[in-house]
Amino acid sequence: MRTTSKKDTSIETLRGLAIILVVIGHVIGSGPDGGMKVADDSFLRHFYFTFQYLRMPLFTVISGWVYALRPAKNGELWSFNVKKVRRLMLPLFFVGGAYYILQSIIPGTNFSYGLTDIWRILVFPYTFYWYLQALFLVFIVISIVDAQGWADVFRHWLIFFVISIVFLFARNAFIPQTFPNYLGFKGAIYLLPFFVIGVGIQRFKNYFENKIFVSISATLLIFGLVFQQLVWYDIIDYTFKPSDGIGLLIGVVGVVVCLRIRFSVKWLIWIGSYAYTIFLFHSFGTAGGRILLNRSGIENTTLVFMVSLLLGIFLPVVAEEILNRFGITRFLFLGRSYKYPSKRLKMKIRTTVS
């Protein structure tokens, strides 16, 4: 059965930690041609590798947990998903479009695209904004499931989770990499199991708080992380994939364990309250800081990393405070309603993407 819950400070703390890990990952870059272009044998590359299979799963499972507080209902399916268009697709086009334009015209960016192809960001994944497209598809699926009451009891939820895993394996096995990734549907298939886990953790607490289950999950997580380090140091030969094998195992059991660790940190809660805006705008700060420092002749890795990270976190906070003051910018760039929220609602609005 469904349950309701008041704001959970440990979840808000995890949200802040998750978005920091996301920003750190993008500061470093997924490969030698992205971000800071760090060497494969550097500590920063090792750090990226260590948290590679936990960052987006943790961010997604928290979104699922928050969604489960106010799930889609029968009779409200259309209005629910229209709000998701506003909340996800408008920022995708206007924030993602602004970033696309800057990448195209500013020298020193890692990648550049033709301005005539800007329309493609609504149809195909574009940098990290693929997450918005994928999450939008996930919301459509989960809203239909909840509107029909197909995940209201634990066994039905479990069947839904198993189906989501089957779809993920089927994607890996039968959809070639060359097949066009329309609307980021490949990413949606990857995110769906983690979103479903978040829903389950909030909705069926007793099952996920079982000590034996948590202990098994923690043991598997330790095994996965140790195995991962052995691969990094070339002790074991293994190719990791985020959506298969040990990489998927780390993601699944990792998010379960993370949401069972109960701790609250005020400054992480504060950062978590801006998490969605930080996600939208962080690359303006991370890339901008890196380019400005490099143009100034400053290439010290530690300094570039710290400045880029701080700008990636705090520039979006400033951007939200400015954009949120005007109806049109709040609507187009933050995906919020025209009406300026009361002080009592500001925190509530900031702390959810749902």
PDB file of N, CA and C in Angstrom, residues 178-241:
ATOM      1  N   THR A 178      24.309   1.636 -33.058  1.00  0.00           N
ATOM      2  CA  THR A 178      24.112   2.523 -34.213  1.00  0.00           C
ATOM      3  C   THR A 178      22.656   2.937 -34.398  1.00  0.00           C
ATOM      4  N   PHE A 179      21.735   2.309 -33.667  1.00  0.00           N
ATOM      5  CA  PHE A 179      20.324   2.663 -33.813  1.00  0.00           C
ATOM      6  C   PHE A 179      20.095   4.044 -33.195  1.00  0.00           C
ATOM      7  N   PRO A 180      19.429   4.961 -33.919  1.00  0.00           N
ATOM      8  CA  PRO A 180      19.231   6.321 -33.402  1.00  0.00           C
ATOM      9  C   PRO A 180      18.565   6.320 -32.025  1.00  0.00           C
ATOM     10  N   ASN A 181      19.099   7.128 -31.133  1.00  0.00           N
ATOM     11  CA  ASN A 181      18.609   7.185 -29.754  1.00  0.00           C
ATOM     12  C   ASN A 181      17.535   8.272 -29.631  1.00  0.00           C
ATOM     13  N   TYR A 182      16.401   8.052 -30.261  1.00  0.00           N
ATOM     14  CA  TYR A 182      15.336   9.043 -30.287  1.00  0.00           C
ATOM     15  C   TYR A 182      14.853   9.359 -28.872  1.00  0.00           C
ATOM     16  N   LEU A 183      14.796  10.651 -28.564  1.00  0.00           N
ATOM     17  CA  LEU A 183      14.318  11.144 -27.266  1.00  0.00           C
ATOM     18  C   LEU A 183      15.051  10.503 -26.087  1.00  0.00           C
ATOM     19  N   GLY A 184      16.245  10.027 -26.356  1.00  0.00           N
ATOM     20  CA  GLY A 184      17.034   9.436 -25.276  1.00  0.00           C
ATOM     21  C   GLY A 184      16.405   8.189 -24.689  1.00  0.00           C
ATOM     22  N   PHE A 185      15.688   7.402 -25.533  1.00  0.00           N
ATOM     23  CA  PHE A 185      14.960   6.252 -24.990  1.00  0.00           C
ATOM     24  C   PHE A 185      15.908   5.198 -24.419  1.00  0.00           C
ATOM     25  N   LYS A 186      17.129   5.125 -24.950  1.00  0.00           N
ATOM     26  CA  LYS A 186      18.093   4.171 -24.399  1.00  0.00           C
ATOM     27  C   LYS A 186      18.451   4.546 -22.963  1.00  0.00           C
ATOM     28  N   GLY A 187      18.608   5.835 -22.721  1.00  0.00           N
ATOM     29  CA  GLY A 187      18.877   6.298 -21.368  1.00  0.00           C
ATOM     30  C   GLY A 187      17.699   6.076 -20.448  1.00  0.00           C
ATOM     31  N   ALA A 188      16.481   6.226 -20.975  1.00  0.00           N
ATOM     32  CA  ALA A 188      15.273   6.004 -20.171  1.00  0.00           C
ATOM     33  C   ALA A 188      15.191   4.556 -19.707  1.00  0.00           C
ATOM     34  N   ILE A 189      15.555   3.630 -20.593  1.00  0.00           N
ATOM     35  CA  ILE A 189      15.540   2.213 -20.220  1.00  0.00           C
ATOM     36  C   ILE A 189      16.563   1.944 -19.122  1.00  0.00           C
ATOM     37  N   TYR A 190      17.685   2.653 -19.170  1.00  0.00           N
ATOM     38  CA  TYR A 190      18.707   2.500 -18.124  1.00  0.00           C
ATOM     39  C   TYR A 190      18.246   3.095 -16.802  1.00  0.00           C
ATOM     40  N   LEU A 191      17.595   4.261 -16.838  1.00  0.00           N
ATOM     41  CA  LEU A 191      17.187   4.945 -15.609  1.00  0.00           C
ATOM     42  C   LEU A 191      15.986   4.287 -14.931  1.00  0.00           C
ATOM     43  N   LEU A 192      15.112   3.666 -15.714  1.00  0.00           N
ATOM     44  CA  LEU A 192      13.841   3.169 -15.177  1.00  0.00           C
ATOM     45  C   LEU A 192      14.002   2.268 -13.953  1.00  0.00           C
ATOM     46  N   PRO A 193      14.893   1.257 -13.963  1.00  0.00           N
ATOM     47  CA  PRO A 193      15.005   0.415 -12.765  1.00  0.00           C
ATOM     48  C   PRO A 193      15.373   1.203 -11.512  1.00  0.00           C
ATOM     49  N   PHE A 194      16.223   2.206 -11.635  1.00  0.00           N
ATOM     50  CA  PHE A 194      16.630   2.988 -10.470  1.00  0.00           C
ATOM     51  C   PHE A 194      15.488   3.879  -9.980  1.00  0.00           C
ATOM     52  N   PHE A 195      14.741   4.439 -10.908  1.00  0.00           N
ATOM     53  CA  PHE A 195      13.580   5.237 -10.517  1.00  0.00           C
ATOM     54  C   PHE A 195      12.570   4.354  -9.789  1.00  0.00           C
ATOM     55  N   VAL A 196      12.353   3.149 -10.308  1.00  0.00           N
ATOM     56  CA  VAL A 196      11.418   2.207  -9.686  1.00  0.00           C
ATOM     57  C   VAL A 196      11.901   1.820  -8.292  1.00  0.00           C
ATOM     58  N   ILE A 197      13.203   1.653  -8.124  1.00  0.00           N
ATOM     59  CA  ILE A 197      13.739   1.360  -6.785  1.00  0.00           C
ATOM     60  C   ILE A 197      13.410   2.498  -5.828  1.00  0.00           C
ATOM     61  N   GLY A 198      13.583   3.733  -6.282  1.00  0.00           N
ATOM     62  CA  GLY A 198      13.267   4.879  -5.432  1.00  0.00           C
ATOM     63  C   GLY A 198      11.811   4.887  -5.005  1.00  0.00           C
ATOM     64  N   VAL A 199      10.925   4.577  -5.956  1.00  0.00           N
ATOM     65  CA  VAL A 199       9.503   4.481  -5.634  1.00  0.00           C
ATOM     66  C   VAL A 199       9.276   3.403  -4.583  1.00  0.00           C
ATOM     67  N   GLY A 200       9.915   2.254  -4.780  1.00  0.00           N
ATOM     68  CA  GLY A 200       9.731   1.139  -3.851  1.00  0.00           C
ATOM     69  C   GLY A 200      10.247   1.437  -2.460  1.00  0.00           C
ATOM     70  N   ILE A 201      11.404   2.094  -2.364  1.00  0.00           N
ATOM     71  CA  ILE A 201      11.969   2.411  -1.052  1.00  0.00           C
ATOM     72  C   ILE A 201      11.046   3.341  -0.275  1.00  0.00           C
ATOM     73  N   GLN A 202      10.423   4.285  -0.953  1.00  0.00           N
ATOM     74  CA  GLN A 202       9.507   5.194  -0.267  1.00  0.00           C
ATOM     75  C   GLN A 202       8.169   4.526   0.042  1.00  0.00           C
ATOM     76  N   ARG A 203       7.710   3.700  -0.882  1.00  0.00           N
ATOM     77  CA  ARG A 203       6.353   3.142  -0.787  1.00  0.00           C
ATOM     78  C   ARG A 203       6.272   1.905   0.085  1.00  0.00           C
ATOM     79  N   PHE A 204       7.355   1.127   0.116  1.00  0.00           N
ATOM     80  CA  PHE A 204       7.343  -0.144   0.856  1.00  0.00           C
ATOM     81  C   PHE A 204       8.540  -0.199   1.794  1.00  0.00           C
ATOM     82  N   LYS A 205       8.541   0.689   2.749  1.00  0.00           N
ATOM     83  CA  LYS A 205       9.694   0.874   3.631  1.00  0.00           C
ATOM     84  C   LYS A 205      10.062  -0.394   4.393  1.00  0.00           C
ATOM     85  N   ASN A 206       9.081  -1.132   4.844  1.00  0.00           N
ATOM     86  CA  ASN A 206       9.363  -2.293   5.682  1.00  0.00           C
ATOM     87  C   ASN A 206      10.245  -3.310   4.969  1.00  0.00           C
ATOM     88  N   TYR A 207      10.024  -3.481   3.682  1.00  0.00           N
ATOM     89  CA  TYR A 207      10.813  -4.457   2.930  1.00  0.00           C
ATOM     90  C   TYR A 207      12.264  -3.998   2.780  1.00  0.00           C
ATOM     91  N   PHE A 208      12.448  -2.706   2.524  1.00  0.00           N
ATOM     92  CA  PHE A 208      13.794  -2.199   2.273  1.00  0.00           C
ATOM     93  C   PHE A 208      14.558  -1.894   3.552  1.00  0.00           C
ATOM     94  N   GLU A 209      13.869  -1.905   4.693  1.00  0.00           N
ATOM     95  CA  GLU A 209      14.538  -1.701   5.967  1.00  0.00           C
ATOM     96  C   GLU A 209      14.855  -3.019   6.663  1.00  0.00           C
ATOM     97  N   ASN A 210      14.523  -4.133   6.004  1.00  0.00           N
ATOM     98  CA  ASN A 210      14.830  -5.447   6.565  1.00  0.00           C
ATOM     99  C   ASN A 210      16.337  -5.597   6.732  1.00  0.00           C
ATOM    100  N   LYS A 211      16.784  -5.943   7.919  1.00  0.00           N
ATOM    101  CA  LYS A 211      18.215  -5.977   8.216  1.00  0.00           C
ATOM    102  C   LYS A 211      18.958  -6.982   7.352  1.00  0.00           C
ATOM    103  N   ILE A 212      18.345  -8.139   7.108  1.00  0.00           N
ATOM    104  CA  ILE A 212      19.010  -9.159   6.286  1.00  0.00           C
ATOM    105  C   ILE A 212      19.191  -8.645   4.860  1.00  0.00           C
ATOM    106  N   PHE A 213      18.139  -8.014   4.312  1.00  0.00           N
ATOM    107  CA  PHE A 213      18.206  -7.474   2.955  1.00  0.00           C
ATOM    108  C   PHE A 213      19.265  -6.386   2.851  1.00  0.00           C
ATOM    109  N   VAL A 214      19.305  -5.482   3.830  1.00  0.00           N
ATOM    110  CA  VAL A 214      20.288  -4.405   3.817  1.00  0.00           C
ATOM    111  C   VAL A 214      21.697  -4.963   3.949  1.00  0.00           C
ATOM    112  N   SER A 215      21.879  -5.973   4.797  1.00  0.00           N
ATOM    113  CA  SER A 215      23.199  -6.579   4.993  1.00  0.00           C
ATOM    114  C   SER A 215      23.689  -7.243   3.708  1.00  0.00           C
ATOM    115  N   ILE A 216      22.798  -7.945   3.028  1.00  0.00           N
ATOM    116  CA  ILE A 216      23.169  -8.577   1.757  1.00  0.00           C
ATOM    117  C   ILE A 216      23.544  -7.519   0.731  1.00  0.00           C
ATOM    118  N   SER A 217      22.740  -6.448   0.676  1.00  0.00           N
ATOM    119  CA  SER A 217      23.019  -5.356  -0.271  1.00  0.00           C
ATOM    120  C   SER A 217      24.374  -4.720   0.016  1.00  0.00           C
ATOM    121  N   ALA A 218      24.667  -4.475   1.306  1.00  0.00           N
ATOM    122  CA  ALA A 218      25.943  -3.869   1.682  1.00  0.00           C
ATOM    123  C   ALA A 218      27.116  -4.786   1.326  1.00  0.00           C
ATOM    124  N   THR A 219      26.936  -6.083   1.548  1.00  0.00           N
ATOM    125  CA  THR A 219      27.986  -7.051   1.213  1.00  0.00           C
ATOM    126  C   THR A 219      28.256  -7.060  -0.286  1.00  0.00           C
ATOM    127  N   LEU A 220      27.193  -7.065  -1.076  1.00  0.00           N
ATOM    128  CA  LEU A 220      27.349  -7.056  -2.530  1.00  0.00           C
ATOM    129  C   LEU A 220      27.995  -5.755  -3.006  1.00  0.00           C
ATOM    130  N   LEU A 221      27.646  -4.646  -2.345  1.00  0.00           N
ATOM    131  CA  LEU A 221      28.241  -3.369  -2.718  1.00  0.00           C
ATOM    132  C   LEU A 221      29.743  -3.380  -2.435  1.00  0.00           C
ATOM    133  N   ILE A 222      30.129  -3.871  -1.262  1.00  0.00           N
ATOM    134  CA  ILE A 222      31.555  -3.948  -0.925  1.00  0.00           C
ATOM    135  C   ILE A 222      32.287  -4.829  -1.928  1.00  0.00           C
ATOM    136  N   PHE A 223      31.676  -5.971  -2.249  1.00  0.00           N
ATOM    137  CA  PHE A 223      32.272  -6.858  -3.253  1.00  0.00           C
ATOM    138  C   PHE A 223      32.459  -6.131  -4.577  1.00  0.00           C
ATOM    139  N   GLY A 224      31.419  -5.427  -5.019  1.00  0.00           N
ATOM    140  CA  GLY A 224      31.483  -4.725  -6.300  1.00  0.00           C
ATOM    141  C   GLY A 224      32.557  -3.649  -6.308  1.00  0.00           C
ATOM    142  N   LEU A 225      32.648  -2.876  -5.216  1.00  0.00           N
ATOM    143  CA  LEU A 225      33.626  -1.790  -5.152  1.00  0.00           C
ATOM    144  C   LEU A 225      35.053  -2.329  -5.085  1.00  0.00           C
ATOM    145  N   VAL A 226      35.259  -3.416  -4.323  1.00  0.00           N
ATOM    146  CA  VAL A 226      36.587  -4.037  -4.259  1.00  0.00           C
ATOM    147  C   VAL A 226      36.964  -4.589  -5.626  1.00  0.00           C
ATOM    148  N   PHE A 227      36.029  -5.267  -6.261  1.00  0.00           N
ATOM    149  CA  PHE A 227      36.257  -5.806  -7.606  1.00  0.00           C
ATOM    150  C   PHE A 227      36.626  -4.679  -8.570  1.00  0.00           C
ATOM    151  N   GLN A 228      35.922  -3.562  -8.441  1.00  0.00           N
ATOM    152  CA  GLN A 228      36.165  -2.403  -9.302  1.00  0.00           C
ATOM    153  C   GLN A 228      37.598  -1.883  -9.126  1.00  0.00           C
ATOM    154  N   GLN A 229      38.062  -1.817  -7.889  1.00  0.00           N
ATOM    155  CA  GLN A 229      39.418  -1.338  -7.642  1.00  0.00           C
ATOM    156  C   GLN A 229      40.470  -2.321  -8.167  1.00  0.00           C
ATOM    157  N   LEU A 230      40.182  -3.603  -8.069  1.00  0.00           N
ATOM    158  CA  LEU A 230      41.110  -4.608  -8.595  1.00  0.00           C
ATOM    159  C   LEU A 230      41.232  -4.490 -10.111  1.00  0.00           C
ATOM    160  N   VAL A 231      40.134  -4.139 -10.753  1.00  0.00           N
ATOM    161  CA  VAL A 231      40.176  -3.913 -12.195  1.00  0.00           C
ATOM    162  C   VAL A 231      40.992  -2.668 -12.511  1.00  0.00           C
ATOM    163  N   TRP A 232      40.807  -1.616 -11.723  1.00  0.00           N
ATOM    164  CA  TRP A 232      41.533  -0.363 -11.958  1.00  0.00           C
ATOM    165  C   TRP A 232      43.043  -0.582 -11.897  1.00  0.00           C
ATOM    166  N   TYR A 233      43.482  -1.406 -10.945  1.00  0.00           N
ATOM    167  CA  TYR A 233      44.914  -1.655 -10.769  1.00  0.00           C
ATOM    168  C   TYR A 233      45.404  -2.849 -11.595  1.00  0.00           C
ATOM    169  N   ASP A 234      44.599  -3.253 -12.574  1.00  0.00           N
ATOM    170  CA  ASP A 234      44.974  -4.303 -13.539  1.00  0.00           C
ATOM    171  C   ASP A 234      45.251  -5.653 -12.890  1.00  0.00           C
ATOM    172  N   ILE A 235      44.650  -5.885 -11.735  1.00  0.00           N
ATOM    173  CA  ILE A 235      44.777  -7.195 -11.091  1.00  0.00           C
ATOM    174  C   ILE A 235      43.778  -8.166 -11.699  1.00  0.00           C
ATOM    175  N   ILE A 236      42.636  -7.636 -12.117  1.00  0.00           N
ATOM    176  CA  ILE A 236      41.604  -8.427 -12.790  1.00  0.00           C
ATOM    177  C   ILE A 236      41.301  -7.770 -14.128  1.00  0.00           C
ATOM    178  N   ASP A 237      41.130  -8.591 -15.144  1.00  0.00           N
ATOM    179  CA  ASP A 237      40.786  -8.088 -16.465  1.00  0.00           C
ATOM    180  C   ASP A 237      39.271  -8.161 -16.640  1.00  0.00           C
ATOM    181  N   TYR A 238      38.641  -7.015 -16.694  1.00  0.00           N
ATOM    182  CA  TYR A 238      37.184  -6.979 -16.800  1.00  0.00           C
ATOM    183  C   TYR A 238      36.780  -5.643 -17.415  1.00  0.00           C
ATOM    184  N   THR A 239      35.769  -5.676 -18.278  1.00  0.00           N
ATOM    185  CA  THR A 239      35.264  -4.450 -18.898  1.00  0.00           C
ATOM    186  C   THR A 239      33.953  -4.064 -18.240  1.00  0.00           C
ATOM    187  N   PHE A 240      33.942  -2.913 -17.574  1.00  0.00           N
ATOM    188  CA  PHE A 240      32.747  -2.450 -16.878  1.00  0.00           C
ATOM    189  C   PHE A 240      31.775  -1.783 -17.840  1.00  0.00           C
ATOM    190  N   LYS A 241      30.470  -1.993 -17.569  1.00  0.00           N
ATOM    191  CA  LYS A 241      29.408  -1.276 -18.259  1.00  0.00           C
ATOM    192  C   LYS A 241      28.382  -0.837 -17.212  1.00  0.00           C
TER     193      LYS A 241
END
